[in-house]
Coordinates of C-alpha atoms in Angstrom, one line a residue:
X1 CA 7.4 7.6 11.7
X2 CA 5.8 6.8 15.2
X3 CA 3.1 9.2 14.3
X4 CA 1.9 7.9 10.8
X5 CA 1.8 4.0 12.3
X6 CA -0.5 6.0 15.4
X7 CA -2.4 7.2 12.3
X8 CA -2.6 3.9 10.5
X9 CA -3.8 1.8 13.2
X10 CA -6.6 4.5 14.4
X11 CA -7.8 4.1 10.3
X12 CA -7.4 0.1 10.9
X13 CA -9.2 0.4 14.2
X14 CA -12.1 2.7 12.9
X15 CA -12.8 0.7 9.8
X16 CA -12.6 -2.3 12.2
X17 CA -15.9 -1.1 13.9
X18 CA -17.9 0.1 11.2
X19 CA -17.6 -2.9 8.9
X20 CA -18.5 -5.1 12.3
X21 CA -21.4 -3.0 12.7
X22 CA -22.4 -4.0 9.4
X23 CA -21.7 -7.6 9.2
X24 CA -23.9 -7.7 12.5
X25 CA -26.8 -5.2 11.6
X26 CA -26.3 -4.4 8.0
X27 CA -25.5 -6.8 5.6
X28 CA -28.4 -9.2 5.0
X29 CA -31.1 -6.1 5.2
X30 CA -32.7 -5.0 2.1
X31 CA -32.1 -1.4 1.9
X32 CA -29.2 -2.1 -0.9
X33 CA -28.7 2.5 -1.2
X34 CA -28.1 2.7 2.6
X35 CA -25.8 0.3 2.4
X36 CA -24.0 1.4 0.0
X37 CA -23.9 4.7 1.0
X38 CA -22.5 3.5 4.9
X39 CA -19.5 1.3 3.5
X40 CA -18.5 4.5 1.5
X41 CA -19.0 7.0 3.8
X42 CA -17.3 4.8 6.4
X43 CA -14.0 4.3 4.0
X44 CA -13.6 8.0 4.2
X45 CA -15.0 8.4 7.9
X46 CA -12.1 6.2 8.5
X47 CA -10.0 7.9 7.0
X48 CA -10.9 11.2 8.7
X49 CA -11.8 10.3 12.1
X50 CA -8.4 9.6 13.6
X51 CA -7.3 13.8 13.5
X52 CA -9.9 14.1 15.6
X53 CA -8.3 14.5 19.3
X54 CA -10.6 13.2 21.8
X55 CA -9.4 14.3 25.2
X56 CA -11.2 11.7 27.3
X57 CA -8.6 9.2 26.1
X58 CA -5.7 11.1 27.5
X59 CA -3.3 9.0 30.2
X60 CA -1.8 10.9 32.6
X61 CA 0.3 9.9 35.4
X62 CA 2.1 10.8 38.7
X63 CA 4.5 8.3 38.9
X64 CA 7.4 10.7 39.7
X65 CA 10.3 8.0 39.1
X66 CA 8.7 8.0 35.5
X67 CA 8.4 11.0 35.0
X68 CA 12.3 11.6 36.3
X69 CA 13.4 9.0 33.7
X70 CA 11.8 10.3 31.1
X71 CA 13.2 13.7 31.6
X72 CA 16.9 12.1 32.0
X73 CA 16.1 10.4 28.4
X74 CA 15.0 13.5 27.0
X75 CA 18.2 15.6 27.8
X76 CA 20.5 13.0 27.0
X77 CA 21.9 11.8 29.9
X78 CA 20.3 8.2 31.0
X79 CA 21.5 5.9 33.8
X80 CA 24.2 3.9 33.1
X81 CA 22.0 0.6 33.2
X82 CA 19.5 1.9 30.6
X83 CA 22.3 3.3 28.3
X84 CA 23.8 -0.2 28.1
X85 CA 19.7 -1.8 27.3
X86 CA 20.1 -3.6 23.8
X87 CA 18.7 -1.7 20.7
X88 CA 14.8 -2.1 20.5
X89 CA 13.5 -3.3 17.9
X90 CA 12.4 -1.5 15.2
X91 CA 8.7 -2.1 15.0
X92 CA 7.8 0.7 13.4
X93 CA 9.6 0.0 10.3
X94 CA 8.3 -3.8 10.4
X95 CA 4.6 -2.3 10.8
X96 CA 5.6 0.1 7.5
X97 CA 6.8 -3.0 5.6
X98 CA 4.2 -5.5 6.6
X99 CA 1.3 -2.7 5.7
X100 CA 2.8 -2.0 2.2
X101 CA 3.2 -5.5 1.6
X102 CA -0.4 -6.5 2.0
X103 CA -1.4 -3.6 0.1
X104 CA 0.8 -4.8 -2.9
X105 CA -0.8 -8.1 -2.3
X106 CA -4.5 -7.1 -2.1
X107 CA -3.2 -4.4 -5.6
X108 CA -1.9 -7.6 -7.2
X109 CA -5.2 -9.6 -6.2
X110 CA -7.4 -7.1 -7.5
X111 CA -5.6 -6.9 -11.0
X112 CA -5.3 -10.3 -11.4
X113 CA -9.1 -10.0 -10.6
X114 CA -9.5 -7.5 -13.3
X115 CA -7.5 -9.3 -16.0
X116 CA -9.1 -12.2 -15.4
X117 CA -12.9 -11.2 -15.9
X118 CA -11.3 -8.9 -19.5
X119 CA -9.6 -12.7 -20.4
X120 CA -13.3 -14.0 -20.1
X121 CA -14.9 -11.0 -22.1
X122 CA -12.4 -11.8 -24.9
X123 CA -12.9 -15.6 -25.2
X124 CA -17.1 -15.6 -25.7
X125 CA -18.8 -14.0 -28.1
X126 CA -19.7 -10.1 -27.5
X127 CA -22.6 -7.1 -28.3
X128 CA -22.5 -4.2 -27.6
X129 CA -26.8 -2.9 -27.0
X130 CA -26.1 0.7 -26.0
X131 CA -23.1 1.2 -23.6
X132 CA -23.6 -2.4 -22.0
X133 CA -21.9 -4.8 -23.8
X134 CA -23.4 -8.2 -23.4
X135 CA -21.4 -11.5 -23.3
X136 CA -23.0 -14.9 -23.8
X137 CA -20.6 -17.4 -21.7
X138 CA -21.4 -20.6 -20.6
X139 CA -19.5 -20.2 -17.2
X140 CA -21.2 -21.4 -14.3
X141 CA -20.8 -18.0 -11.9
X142 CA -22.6 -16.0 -15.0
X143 CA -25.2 -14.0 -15.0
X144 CA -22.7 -11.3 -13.4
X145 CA -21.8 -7.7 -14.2
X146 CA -18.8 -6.0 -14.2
X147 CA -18.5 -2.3 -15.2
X148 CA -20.8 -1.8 -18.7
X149 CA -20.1 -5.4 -19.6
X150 CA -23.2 -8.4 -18.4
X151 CA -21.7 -11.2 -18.7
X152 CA -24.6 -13.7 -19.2
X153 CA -25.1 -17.8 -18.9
X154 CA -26.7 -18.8 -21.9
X155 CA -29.1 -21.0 -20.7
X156 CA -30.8 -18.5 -18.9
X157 CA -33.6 -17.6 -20.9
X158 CA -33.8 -13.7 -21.2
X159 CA -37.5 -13.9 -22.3
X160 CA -39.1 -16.1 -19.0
X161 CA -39.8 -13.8 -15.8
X162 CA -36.4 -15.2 -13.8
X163 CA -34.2 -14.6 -16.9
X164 CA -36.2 -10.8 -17.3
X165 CA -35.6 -10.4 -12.9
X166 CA -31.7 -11.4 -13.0
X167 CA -31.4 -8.9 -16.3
X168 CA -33.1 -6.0 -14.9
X169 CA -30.7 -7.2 -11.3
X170 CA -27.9 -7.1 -13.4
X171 CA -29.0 -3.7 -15.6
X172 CA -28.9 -2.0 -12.0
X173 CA -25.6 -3.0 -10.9
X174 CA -24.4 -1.6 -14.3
X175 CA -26.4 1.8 -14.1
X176 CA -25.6 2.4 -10.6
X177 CA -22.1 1.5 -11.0
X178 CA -21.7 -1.0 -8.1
X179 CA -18.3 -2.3 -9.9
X180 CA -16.2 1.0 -8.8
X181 CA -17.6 0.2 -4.6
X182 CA -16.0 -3.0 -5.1

């Protein structure tokens, strides 16, 4: 138990770094692939990194009195004054809940996500040009992309350059499959 919450905060602490590296020297640069590939490869370095054992971390300690306690504990046969120490309390198992909850949260969030932008695709008209299908909406967040579907504003003129430039933006987020990164 004490070794998988060890585990989980080494993953929190890793992807900590790498996405603060990104917010401060990534994120508004141009070079969209590099980007892309960094936030993936960090998810799994993240992922990875913390069965690495780095020995320059190590603690070690000559406090004898410690050390003696710690031995006592570890046979069984503590002091009378830490025997009768009230029960700690259990963090580890308020860690476990508190992690699995905010996953179920951010699981729930990103379905409701999901449903929503389906709800959308059924309510305005639809065609389907190759394996893109297009929707004409009148929402204001449109033009936006999610898996093969464009979902597009319809005053946005697809024949002027701007209309041509957010189709072709769009076209690449579909071929490239940007929706499965989010």
């Amino acid at each position: 138990m004490n070794a998988l919450i060890a585990y989980l905060l080494k993953v929190l602490l890793c992807s900590a770094i790498f996405f603060a590296y990104y917010l401060l020297a990534l994120r508004n640069k141009n070079f969209h692939p590099y980007n892309r590939f960094y936030l993936l490869a960090t998810a799994v370095l993240s992922v990875f990194l913390p069965f690495l054992h780095i020995s320059m971390f190590d603690v070690s300690s000559s406090n004898e009195q410690l050390l003696a306690l710690l031995k006592l504990w570890g046979s069984g046969q503590l002091p009378d004054v830490v025997v009768g120490a009230a029960p700690p309390f259990p963090w580890e198992k308020l860690a476990i809940v508190g992690s699995l909850c905010v996953t179920l949260a951010l699981l729930i969030l990103c379905l409701v996500r999901v449903y929503k932008i389906y709800r959308l695709k059924r309510s305005f008209p639809n065609k389907k040009l190759d394996k893109v299908t297009f929707i004409n909406t009148d929402i204001q967040n449109a033009p936006f992309s999610f898996m093969n579907n464009m979902f597009w504003r319809r005053d946005i003129n697809l024949k002027d350059a701007i209309g041509e430039q957010i189709y072709r933006h769009e076209m690449a987020h579909i071929i490239q499959k940007h929706s499965w990164d989010k």
